Short mmCIF file of C-alpha atoms and ligand atoms in Angstrom, two decimals:
data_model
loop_
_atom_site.label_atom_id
_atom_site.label_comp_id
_atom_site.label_asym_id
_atom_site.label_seq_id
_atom_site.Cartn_x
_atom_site.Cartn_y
_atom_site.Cartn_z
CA UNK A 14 -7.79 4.38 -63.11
CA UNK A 15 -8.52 2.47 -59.73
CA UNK A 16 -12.41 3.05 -60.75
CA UNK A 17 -11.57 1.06 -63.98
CA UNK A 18 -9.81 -1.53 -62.26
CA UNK A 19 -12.71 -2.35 -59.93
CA UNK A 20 -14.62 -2.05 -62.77
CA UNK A 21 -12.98 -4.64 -64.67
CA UNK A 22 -12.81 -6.83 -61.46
CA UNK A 23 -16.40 -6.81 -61.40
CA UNK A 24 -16.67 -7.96 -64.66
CA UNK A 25 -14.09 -10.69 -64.27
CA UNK A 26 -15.96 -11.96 -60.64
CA UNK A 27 -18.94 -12.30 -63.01
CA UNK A 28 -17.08 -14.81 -65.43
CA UNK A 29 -14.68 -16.79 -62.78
CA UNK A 30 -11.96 -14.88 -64.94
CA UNK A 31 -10.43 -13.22 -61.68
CA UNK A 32 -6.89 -14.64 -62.14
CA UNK A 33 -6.25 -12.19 -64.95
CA UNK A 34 -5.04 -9.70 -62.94
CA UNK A 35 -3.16 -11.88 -60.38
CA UNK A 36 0.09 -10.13 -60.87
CA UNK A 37 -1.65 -6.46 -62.00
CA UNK A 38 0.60 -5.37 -58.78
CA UNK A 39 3.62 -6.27 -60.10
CA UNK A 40 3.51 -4.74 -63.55
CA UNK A 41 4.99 -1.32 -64.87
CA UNK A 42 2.56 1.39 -65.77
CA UNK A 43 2.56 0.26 -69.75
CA UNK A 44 2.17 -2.89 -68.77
CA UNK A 45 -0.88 -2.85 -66.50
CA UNK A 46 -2.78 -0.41 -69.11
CA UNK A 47 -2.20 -3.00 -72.31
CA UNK A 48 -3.61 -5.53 -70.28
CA UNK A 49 -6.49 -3.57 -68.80
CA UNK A 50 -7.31 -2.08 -72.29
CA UNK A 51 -6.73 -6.03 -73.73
CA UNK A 52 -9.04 -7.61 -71.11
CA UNK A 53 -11.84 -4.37 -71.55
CA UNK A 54 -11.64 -5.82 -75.76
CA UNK A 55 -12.50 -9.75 -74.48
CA UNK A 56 -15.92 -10.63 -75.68
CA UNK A 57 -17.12 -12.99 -72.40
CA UNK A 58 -19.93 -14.29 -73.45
CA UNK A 59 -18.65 -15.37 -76.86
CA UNK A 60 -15.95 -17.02 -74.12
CA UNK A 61 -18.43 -18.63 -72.41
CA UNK A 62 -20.19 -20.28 -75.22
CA UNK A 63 -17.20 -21.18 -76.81
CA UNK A 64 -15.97 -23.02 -73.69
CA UNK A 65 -19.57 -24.90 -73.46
CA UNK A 66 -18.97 -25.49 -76.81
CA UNK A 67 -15.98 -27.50 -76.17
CA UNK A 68 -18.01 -30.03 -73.88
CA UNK A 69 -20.34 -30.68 -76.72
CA UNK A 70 -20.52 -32.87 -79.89
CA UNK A 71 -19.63 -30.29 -82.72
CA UNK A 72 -20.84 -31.66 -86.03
CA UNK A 73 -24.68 -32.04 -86.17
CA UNK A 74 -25.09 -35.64 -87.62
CA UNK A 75 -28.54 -34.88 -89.08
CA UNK A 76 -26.99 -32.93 -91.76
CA UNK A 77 -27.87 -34.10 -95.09
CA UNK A 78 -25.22 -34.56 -97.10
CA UNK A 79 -25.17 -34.58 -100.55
CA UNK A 80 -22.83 -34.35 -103.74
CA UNK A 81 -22.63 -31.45 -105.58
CA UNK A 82 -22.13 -30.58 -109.24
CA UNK A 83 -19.10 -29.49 -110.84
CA UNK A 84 -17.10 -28.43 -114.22
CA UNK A 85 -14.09 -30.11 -115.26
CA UNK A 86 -11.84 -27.43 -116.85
CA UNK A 87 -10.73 -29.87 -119.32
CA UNK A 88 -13.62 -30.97 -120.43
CA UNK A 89 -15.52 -27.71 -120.96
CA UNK A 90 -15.22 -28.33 -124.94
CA UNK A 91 -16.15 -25.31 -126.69
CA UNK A 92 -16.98 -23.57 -123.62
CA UNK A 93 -13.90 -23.34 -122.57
CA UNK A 94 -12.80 -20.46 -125.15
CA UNK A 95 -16.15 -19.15 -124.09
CA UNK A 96 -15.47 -18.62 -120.52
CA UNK A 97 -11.92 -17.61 -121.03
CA UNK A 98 -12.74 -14.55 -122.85
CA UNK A 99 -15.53 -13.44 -120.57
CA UNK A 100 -12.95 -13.49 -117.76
CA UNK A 101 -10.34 -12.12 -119.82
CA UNK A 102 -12.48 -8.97 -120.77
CA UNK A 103 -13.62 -8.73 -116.82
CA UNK A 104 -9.78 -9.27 -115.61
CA UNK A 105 -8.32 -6.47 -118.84
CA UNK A 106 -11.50 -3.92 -116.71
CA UNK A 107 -9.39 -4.39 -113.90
CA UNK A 108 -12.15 -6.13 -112.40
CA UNK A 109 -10.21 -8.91 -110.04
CA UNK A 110 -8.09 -8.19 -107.18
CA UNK A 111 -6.31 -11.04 -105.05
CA UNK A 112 -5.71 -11.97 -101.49
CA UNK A 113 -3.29 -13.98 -100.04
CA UNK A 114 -4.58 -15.61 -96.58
CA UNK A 115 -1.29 -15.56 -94.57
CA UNK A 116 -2.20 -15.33 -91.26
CA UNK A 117 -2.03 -18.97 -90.37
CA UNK A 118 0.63 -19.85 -87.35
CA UNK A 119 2.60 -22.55 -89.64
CA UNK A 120 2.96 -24.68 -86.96
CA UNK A 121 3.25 -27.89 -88.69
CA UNK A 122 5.92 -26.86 -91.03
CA UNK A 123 7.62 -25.02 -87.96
CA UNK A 124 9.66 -22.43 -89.75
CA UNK A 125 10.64 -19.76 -87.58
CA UNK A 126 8.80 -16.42 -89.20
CA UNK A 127 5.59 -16.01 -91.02
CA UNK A 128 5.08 -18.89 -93.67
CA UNK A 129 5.29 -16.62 -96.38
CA UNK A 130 8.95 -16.08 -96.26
CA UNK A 131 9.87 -19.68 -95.99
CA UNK A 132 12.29 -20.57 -99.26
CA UNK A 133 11.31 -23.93 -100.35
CA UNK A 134 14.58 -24.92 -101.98
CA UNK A 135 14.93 -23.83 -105.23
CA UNK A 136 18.32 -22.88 -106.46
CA UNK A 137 16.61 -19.05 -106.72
CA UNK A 138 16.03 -19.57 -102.77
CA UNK A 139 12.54 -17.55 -103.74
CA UNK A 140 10.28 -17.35 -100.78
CA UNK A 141 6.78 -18.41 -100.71
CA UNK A 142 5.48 -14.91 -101.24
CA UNK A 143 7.82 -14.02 -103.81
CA UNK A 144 6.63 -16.90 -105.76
CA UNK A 145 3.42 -16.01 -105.46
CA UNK A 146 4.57 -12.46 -106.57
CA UNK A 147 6.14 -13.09 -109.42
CA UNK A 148 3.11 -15.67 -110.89
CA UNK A 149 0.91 -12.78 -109.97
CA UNK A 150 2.52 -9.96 -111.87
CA UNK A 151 3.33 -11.96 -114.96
CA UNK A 152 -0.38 -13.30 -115.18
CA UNK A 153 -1.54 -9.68 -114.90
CA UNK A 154 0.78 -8.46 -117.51
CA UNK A 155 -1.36 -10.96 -119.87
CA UNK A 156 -3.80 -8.54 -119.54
CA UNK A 157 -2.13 -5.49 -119.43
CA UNK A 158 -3.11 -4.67 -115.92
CA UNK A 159 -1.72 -4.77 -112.33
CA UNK A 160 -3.27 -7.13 -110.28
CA UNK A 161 -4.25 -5.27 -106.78
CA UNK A 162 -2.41 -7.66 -103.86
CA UNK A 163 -3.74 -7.93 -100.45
CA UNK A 164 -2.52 -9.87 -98.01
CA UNK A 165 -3.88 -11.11 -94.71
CA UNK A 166 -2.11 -11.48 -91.34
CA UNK A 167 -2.01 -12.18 -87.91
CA UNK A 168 -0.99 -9.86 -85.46
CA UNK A 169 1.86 -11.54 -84.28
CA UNK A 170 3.45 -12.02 -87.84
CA UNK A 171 1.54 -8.30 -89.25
CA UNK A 172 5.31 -6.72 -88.53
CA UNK A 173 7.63 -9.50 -89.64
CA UNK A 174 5.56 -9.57 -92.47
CA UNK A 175 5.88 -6.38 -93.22
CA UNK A 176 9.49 -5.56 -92.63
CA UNK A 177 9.94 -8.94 -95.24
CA UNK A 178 8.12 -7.14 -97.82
CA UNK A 179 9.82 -3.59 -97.14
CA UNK A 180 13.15 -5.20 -97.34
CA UNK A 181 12.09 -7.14 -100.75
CA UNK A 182 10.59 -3.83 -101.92
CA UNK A 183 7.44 -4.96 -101.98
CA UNK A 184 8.15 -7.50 -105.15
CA UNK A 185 7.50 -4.58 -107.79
CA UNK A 186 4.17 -4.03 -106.26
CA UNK A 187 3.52 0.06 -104.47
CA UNK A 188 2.40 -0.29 -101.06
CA UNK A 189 -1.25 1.33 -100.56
CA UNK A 190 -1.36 1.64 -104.40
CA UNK A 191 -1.73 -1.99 -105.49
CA UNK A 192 -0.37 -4.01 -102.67
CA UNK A 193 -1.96 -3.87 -99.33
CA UNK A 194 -1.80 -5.42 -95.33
CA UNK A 195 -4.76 -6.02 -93.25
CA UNK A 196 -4.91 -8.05 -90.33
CA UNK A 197 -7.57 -11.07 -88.89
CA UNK A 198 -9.35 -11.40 -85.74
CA UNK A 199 -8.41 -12.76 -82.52
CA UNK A 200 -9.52 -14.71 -79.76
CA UNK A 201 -8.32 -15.72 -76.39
CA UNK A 202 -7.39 -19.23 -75.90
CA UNK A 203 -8.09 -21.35 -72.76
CA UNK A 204 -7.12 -23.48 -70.93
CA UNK A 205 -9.69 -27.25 -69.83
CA UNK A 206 -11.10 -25.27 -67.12
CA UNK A 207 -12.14 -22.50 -69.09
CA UNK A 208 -9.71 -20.27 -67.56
CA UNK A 209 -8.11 -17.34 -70.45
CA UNK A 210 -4.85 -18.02 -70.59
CA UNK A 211 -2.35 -15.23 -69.89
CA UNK A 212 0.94 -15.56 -72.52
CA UNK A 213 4.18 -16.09 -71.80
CA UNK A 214 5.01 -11.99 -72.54
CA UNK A 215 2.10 -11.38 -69.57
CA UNK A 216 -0.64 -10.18 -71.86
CA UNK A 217 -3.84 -12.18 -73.21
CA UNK A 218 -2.97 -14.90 -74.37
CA UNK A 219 -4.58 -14.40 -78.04
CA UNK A 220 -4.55 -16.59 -81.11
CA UNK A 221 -5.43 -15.79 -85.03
CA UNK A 222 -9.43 -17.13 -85.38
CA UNK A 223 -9.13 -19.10 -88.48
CA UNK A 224 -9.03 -18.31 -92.09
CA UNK A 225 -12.73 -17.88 -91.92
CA UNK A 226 -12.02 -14.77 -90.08
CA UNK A 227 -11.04 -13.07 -93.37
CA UNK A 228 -14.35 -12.29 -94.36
CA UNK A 229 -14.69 -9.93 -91.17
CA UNK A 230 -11.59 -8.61 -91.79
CA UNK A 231 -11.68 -7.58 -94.93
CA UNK A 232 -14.53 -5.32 -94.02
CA UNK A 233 -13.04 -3.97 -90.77
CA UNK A 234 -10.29 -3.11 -92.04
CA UNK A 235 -12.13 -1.18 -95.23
CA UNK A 236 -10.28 -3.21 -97.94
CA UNK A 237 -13.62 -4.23 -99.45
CA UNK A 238 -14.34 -0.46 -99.45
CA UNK A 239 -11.02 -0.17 -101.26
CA UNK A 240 -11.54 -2.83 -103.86
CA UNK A 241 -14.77 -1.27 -104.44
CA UNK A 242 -12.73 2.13 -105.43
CA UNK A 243 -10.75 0.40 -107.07
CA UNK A 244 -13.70 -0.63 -109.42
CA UNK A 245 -13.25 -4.61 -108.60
CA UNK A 246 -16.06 -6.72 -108.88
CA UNK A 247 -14.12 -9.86 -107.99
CA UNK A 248 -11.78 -11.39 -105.26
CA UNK A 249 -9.84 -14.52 -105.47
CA UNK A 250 -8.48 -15.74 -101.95
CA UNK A 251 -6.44 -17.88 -101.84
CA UNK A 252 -3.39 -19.42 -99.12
CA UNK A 253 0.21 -18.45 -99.03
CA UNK A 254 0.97 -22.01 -99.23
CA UNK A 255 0.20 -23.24 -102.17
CA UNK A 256 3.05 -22.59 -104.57
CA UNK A 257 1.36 -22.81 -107.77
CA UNK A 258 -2.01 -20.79 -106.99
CA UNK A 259 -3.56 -19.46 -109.75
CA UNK A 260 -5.16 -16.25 -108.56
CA UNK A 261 -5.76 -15.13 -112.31
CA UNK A 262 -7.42 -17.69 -113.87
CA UNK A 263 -9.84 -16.11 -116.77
CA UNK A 264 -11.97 -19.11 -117.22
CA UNK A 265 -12.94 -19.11 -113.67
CA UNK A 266 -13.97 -15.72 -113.75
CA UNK A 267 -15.97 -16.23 -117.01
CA UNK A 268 -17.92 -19.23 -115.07
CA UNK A 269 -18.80 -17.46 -112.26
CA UNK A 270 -19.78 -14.34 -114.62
CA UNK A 271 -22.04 -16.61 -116.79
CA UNK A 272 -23.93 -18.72 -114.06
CA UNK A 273 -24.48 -15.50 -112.30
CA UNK A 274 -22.81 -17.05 -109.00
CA UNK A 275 -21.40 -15.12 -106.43
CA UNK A 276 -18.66 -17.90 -105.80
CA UNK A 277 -16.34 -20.21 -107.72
CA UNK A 278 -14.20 -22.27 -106.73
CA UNK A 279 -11.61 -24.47 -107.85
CA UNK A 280 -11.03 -28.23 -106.74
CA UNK A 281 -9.08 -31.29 -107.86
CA UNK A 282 -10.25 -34.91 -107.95
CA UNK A 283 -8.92 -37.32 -104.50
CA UNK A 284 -5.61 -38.78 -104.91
CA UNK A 285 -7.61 -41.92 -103.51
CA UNK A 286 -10.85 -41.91 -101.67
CA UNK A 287 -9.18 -42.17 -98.38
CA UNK A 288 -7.30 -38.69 -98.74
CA UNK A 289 -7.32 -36.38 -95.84
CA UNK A 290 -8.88 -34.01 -97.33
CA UNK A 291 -12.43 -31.86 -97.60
CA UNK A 292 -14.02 -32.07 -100.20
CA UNK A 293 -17.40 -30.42 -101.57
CA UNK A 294 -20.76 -31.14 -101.26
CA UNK A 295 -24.01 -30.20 -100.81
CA UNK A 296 -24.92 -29.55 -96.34
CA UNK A 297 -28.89 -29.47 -96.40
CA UNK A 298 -29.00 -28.51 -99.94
CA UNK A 299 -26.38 -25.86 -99.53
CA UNK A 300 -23.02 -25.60 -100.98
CA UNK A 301 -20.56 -26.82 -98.19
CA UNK A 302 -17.12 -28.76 -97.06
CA UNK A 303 -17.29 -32.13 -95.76
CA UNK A 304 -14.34 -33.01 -93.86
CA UNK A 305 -13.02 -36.53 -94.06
CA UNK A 306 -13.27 -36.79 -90.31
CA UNK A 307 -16.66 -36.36 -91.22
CA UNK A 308 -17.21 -39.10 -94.52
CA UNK A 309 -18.31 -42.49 -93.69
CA UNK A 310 -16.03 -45.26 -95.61
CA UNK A 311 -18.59 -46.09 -98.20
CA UNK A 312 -19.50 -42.09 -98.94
CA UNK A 313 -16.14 -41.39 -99.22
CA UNK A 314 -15.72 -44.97 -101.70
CA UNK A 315 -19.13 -44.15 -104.02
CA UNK A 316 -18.46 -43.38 -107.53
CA UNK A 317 -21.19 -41.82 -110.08
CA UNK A 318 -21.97 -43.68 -113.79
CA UNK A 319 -18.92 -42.67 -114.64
CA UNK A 320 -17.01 -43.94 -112.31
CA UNK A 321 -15.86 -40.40 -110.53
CA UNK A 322 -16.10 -40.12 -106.80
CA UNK A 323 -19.10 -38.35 -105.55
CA UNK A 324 -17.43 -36.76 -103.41
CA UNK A 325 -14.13 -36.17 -104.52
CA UNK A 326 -13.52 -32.49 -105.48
CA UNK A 327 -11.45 -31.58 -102.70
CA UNK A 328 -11.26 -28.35 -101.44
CA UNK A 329 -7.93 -26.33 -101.84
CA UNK A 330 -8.65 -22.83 -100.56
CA UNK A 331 -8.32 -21.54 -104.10
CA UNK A 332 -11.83 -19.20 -103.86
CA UNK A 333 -13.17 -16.77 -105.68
CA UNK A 334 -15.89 -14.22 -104.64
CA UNK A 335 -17.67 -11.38 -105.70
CA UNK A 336 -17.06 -8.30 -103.54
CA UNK A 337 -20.66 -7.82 -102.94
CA UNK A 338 -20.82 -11.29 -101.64
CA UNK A 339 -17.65 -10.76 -99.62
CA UNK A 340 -19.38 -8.23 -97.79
CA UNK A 341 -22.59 -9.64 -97.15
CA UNK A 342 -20.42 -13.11 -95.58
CA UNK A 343 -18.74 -10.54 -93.41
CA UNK A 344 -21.57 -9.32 -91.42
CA UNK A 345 -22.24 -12.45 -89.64
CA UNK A 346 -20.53 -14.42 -87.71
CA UNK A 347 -19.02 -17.79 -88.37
CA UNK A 348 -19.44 -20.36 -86.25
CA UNK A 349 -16.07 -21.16 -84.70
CA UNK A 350 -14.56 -24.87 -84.54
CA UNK A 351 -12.14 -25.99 -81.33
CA UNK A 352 -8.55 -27.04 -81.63
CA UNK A 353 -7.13 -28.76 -78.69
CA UNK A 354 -3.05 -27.42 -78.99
CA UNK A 355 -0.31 -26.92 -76.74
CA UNK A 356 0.11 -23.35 -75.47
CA UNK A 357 3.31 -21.81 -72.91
CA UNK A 358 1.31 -19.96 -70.38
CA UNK A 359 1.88 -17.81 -66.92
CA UNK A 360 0.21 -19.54 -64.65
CA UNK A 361 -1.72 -18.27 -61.10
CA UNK A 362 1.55 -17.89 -58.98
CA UNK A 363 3.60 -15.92 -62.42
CA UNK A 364 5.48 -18.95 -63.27
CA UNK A 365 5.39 -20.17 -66.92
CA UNK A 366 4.40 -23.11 -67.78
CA UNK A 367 5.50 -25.03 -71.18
CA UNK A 368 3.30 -28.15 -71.57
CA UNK A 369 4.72 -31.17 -73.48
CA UNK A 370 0.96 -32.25 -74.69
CA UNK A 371 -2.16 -30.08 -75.58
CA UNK A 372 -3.05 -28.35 -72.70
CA UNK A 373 -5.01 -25.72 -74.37
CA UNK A 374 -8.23 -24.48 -76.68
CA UNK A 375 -7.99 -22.36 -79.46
CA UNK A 376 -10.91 -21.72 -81.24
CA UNK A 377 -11.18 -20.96 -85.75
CA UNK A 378 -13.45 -20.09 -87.90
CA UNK A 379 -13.07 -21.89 -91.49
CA UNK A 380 -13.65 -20.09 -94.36
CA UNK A 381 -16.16 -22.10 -96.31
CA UNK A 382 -18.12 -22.33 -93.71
CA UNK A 383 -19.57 -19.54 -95.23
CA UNK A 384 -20.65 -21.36 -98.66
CA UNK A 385 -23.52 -21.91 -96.93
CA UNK A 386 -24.93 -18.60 -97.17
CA UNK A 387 -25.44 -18.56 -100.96
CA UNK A 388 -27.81 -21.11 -102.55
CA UNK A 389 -25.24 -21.85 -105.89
CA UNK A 390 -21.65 -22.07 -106.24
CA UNK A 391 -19.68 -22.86 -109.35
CA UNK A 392 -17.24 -25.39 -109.20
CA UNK A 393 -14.27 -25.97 -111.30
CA UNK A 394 -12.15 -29.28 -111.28
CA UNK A 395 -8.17 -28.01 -112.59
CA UNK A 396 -5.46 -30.04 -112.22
CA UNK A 397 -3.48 -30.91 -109.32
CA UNK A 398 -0.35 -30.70 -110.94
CA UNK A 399 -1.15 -27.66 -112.66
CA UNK A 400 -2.68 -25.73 -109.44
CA UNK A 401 -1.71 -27.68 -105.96
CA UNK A 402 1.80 -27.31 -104.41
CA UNK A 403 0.98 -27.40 -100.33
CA UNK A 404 3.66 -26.76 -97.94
CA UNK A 405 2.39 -27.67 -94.97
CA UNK A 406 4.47 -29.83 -93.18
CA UNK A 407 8.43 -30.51 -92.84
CA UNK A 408 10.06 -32.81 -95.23
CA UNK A 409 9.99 -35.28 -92.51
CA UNK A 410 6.34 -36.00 -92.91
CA UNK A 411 6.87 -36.94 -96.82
CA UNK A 412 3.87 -35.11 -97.98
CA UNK A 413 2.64 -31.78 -98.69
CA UNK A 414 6.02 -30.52 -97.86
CA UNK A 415 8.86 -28.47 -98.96
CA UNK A 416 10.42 -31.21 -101.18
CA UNK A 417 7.04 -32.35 -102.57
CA UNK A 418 5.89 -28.54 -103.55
CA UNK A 419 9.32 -28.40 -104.26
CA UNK A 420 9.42 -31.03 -106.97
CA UNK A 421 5.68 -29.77 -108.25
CA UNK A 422 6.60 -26.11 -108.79
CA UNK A 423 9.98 -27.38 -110.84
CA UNK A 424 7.73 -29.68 -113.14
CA UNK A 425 5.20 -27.13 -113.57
CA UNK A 426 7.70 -24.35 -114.30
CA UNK A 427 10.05 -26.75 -116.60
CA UNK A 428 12.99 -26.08 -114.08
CA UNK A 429 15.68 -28.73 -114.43
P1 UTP B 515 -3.67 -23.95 -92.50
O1 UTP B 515 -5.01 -24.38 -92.08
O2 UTP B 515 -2.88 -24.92 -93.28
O3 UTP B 515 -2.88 -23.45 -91.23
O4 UTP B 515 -3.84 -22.62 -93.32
P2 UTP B 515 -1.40 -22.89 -91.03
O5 UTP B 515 -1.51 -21.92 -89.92
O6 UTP B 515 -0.76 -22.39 -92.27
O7 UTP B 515 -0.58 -24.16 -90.55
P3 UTP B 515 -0.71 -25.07 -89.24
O8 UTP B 515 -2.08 -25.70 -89.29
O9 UTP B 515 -0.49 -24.20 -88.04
O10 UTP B 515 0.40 -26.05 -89.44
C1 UTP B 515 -4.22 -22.57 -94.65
C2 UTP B 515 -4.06 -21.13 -95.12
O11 UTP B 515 -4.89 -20.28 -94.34
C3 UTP B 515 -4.10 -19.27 -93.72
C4 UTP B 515 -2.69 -19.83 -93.68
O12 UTP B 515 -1.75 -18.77 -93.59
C5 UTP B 515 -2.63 -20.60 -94.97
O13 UTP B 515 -2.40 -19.75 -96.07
N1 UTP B 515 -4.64 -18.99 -92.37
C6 UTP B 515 -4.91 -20.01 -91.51
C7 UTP B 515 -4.81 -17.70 -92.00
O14 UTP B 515 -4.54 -16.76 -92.78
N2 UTP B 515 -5.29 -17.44 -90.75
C8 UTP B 515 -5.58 -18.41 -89.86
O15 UTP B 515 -6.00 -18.09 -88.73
C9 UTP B 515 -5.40 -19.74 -90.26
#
């Protein structure tokens, strides 16, 4: 053990990361192996870089930007019927699976427990993942089939989560038959200095690395193995939060079957062109996600002949993939993006500190960062009101919130 420790001090010396074990002395036996086991698991280079990255500019301004082409679902015309039953044969093979990102740390709507079992307010008092549940099973009995359910999520909600799906009985669904749990990456958070932070429970301090860590995750944890098994071709990921998510959507499936694309994914047109939202595009003449922090005024204002935005197919983290592709996305890296947030944290002397501002960097990978890799995509304009319910913040913001998803799902559903 004390060969370890010294060990481990050596490494720490090396990357000014002593601190870490300032109060080793003082912990129990359990205590001081978690942490010597969680510090042995840090990646310090990736650490290092990250924290340089911090200091830098992060978007690359040269980037040419682009717009990219897209399908409107309603005006496919005959090819609409077309697509449909391609998917529809794929989906009756049992050829789609879903997964339900749920990982995230909800910290904008501020519910206490993993997003997923917030109840938005309907007189059923439904939670977000029984919703989701119950859209999923009755689109799969369409096609006489059980659509396989995974779901992503952190490692400090992966038991909450859990124990909310065990006392729901799983929705209907079998655990490790057709519903499955797998869990994303983390990373260590730190503070301006580029000290890691140590939580307030006296471990690492560790946070979830974005939903573009699902890619990784999925073949970690062997669920793309799985699928594969299974005989799925085809994965649609997509958030817990959006209320009315499609995750079985035929014609999608027939699109990206036909055009021979390994992803397809769904969008819906700017409320205005000042929306704070991503929205597609082309990223040196691959598919990407511009952000709007990213538009300039008069790229975000230009229309086409038509009059449609160039770029206004926002992105809504409805996705579909082929396993295959899934896989191949998974073996590299992501490049991760910095959030500046406010973290609780034990500081050198073992007293914890709970910062009224940011104080902290946490560091995500986005998913379509990854669009990149493949040279086409497929994408398909549905509507809003059909397909985007976001609960992301409280009612007190006004938008995407409980009362707005709230109001959508009712519509939608033809609930008085
Ligand atoms: P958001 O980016 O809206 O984040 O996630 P969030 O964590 O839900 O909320 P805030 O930003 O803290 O308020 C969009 C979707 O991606 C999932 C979320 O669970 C949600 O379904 N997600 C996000 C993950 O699964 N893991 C992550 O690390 C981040």
């Amino acid at each position: 053990m004390d060969s370890k420790v010294e060990e481990i001090k050596a490494i720490l010396k090396k990357y000014d990361q002593e601190h870490l074990l300032n109060q080793y002395e003082k912990l129990d036996e359990n205590h001081k192996k978690r942490l010597l086991e969680e510090i042995q698991n840090i990646d310090f280079e990736l650490i290092t870089n990250l924290y340089k990255s911090t200091k830098k500019e992060e978007k690359n301004n040269k980037d040419e930007i682009t717009p990219i082409e897209y399908l409107d679902k309603y005006k496919l015309n005959d090819k609409y019927k077309y697509y449909e039953s391609i998917g529809k044969k794929a989906i009756k093979e049992g050829k789609l699976v879903a997964v339900t990102m749920a990982g995230g740390q909800g910290t904008r709507l501020g519910h206490n427990g993993p997003k997923g079992t917030y109840d938005i307010g309907l007189d059923s008092h439904k939670s977000l993942f029984e919703l989701l549940a119950d859209r999923l099973k009755e689109d799969g009995k369409k096609y006489d089939v059980t659509i396989p359910w995974f779901i992503m999520t952190s490692k400090e909600n992966n038991n909450a989560t859990i124990a909310f799906f065990e006392k729901h009985k799983y929705f209907g669904f079998q655990k490790d038959k057709n519903i499955f749990f797998f869990t994303q990456g983390e990373l260590p958070m730190i503070d301006t200095e580029g000290k890691i932070l140590i939580g307030e429970d006296g471990f690492i301090k560790l946070a979830a690395d974005g939903h573009g860590g699902i890619y990784e995750s999925l073949v970690k944890s062997g669920m793309t193995k799985k699928m594969k098994e299974m005989g799925a071709e085809w994965v649609f990921i997509g958030g817990v939060d959006n209320c009315l998510v499609k995750m079985v959507d035929p014609v999608l499936m027939g699109i990206a079957i036909d055009k021979k694309v390994t992803v397809a994914c769904k969008s819906v047109v700017k409320d205005n062109p000042h929306e704070k939202v991503g929205v597609f595009c082309k990223r040196n003449g691959k598919p990407n996600v511009i952000e709007y922090t990213e538009i300039t005024e008069e790229m975000a204002e230009a229309t086409d002949k038509d009059g449609e935005l160039l770029y206004g197919e926002s992105h809504i983290l409805c996705n579909l993939f082929s396993v295959d592709a899934i896989e191949r996305m998974g073996a590299n890296p992501l490049p991760y993006h910095v959030a500046y947030k406010k973290a609780k944290y034990i500081d050198k002397n073992g007293n914890l500190v709970v910062p009224d501002s940011p104080n902290a960097y946490k560091f995500e990978a986005f998913l379509f960062d990854a669009f990149g890799t493949v040279d086409e995509m497929a994408i398909l304009r549905v509507k809003r009101e059909e397909e985007f319910a976001p609960v992301k913040n409280a009612d007190s913001a006004g938008v995407d919130c409980p009362k707005t998803a709230r109001e959508l799902y009712k519509k939608f559903h033809k609930i008085d």
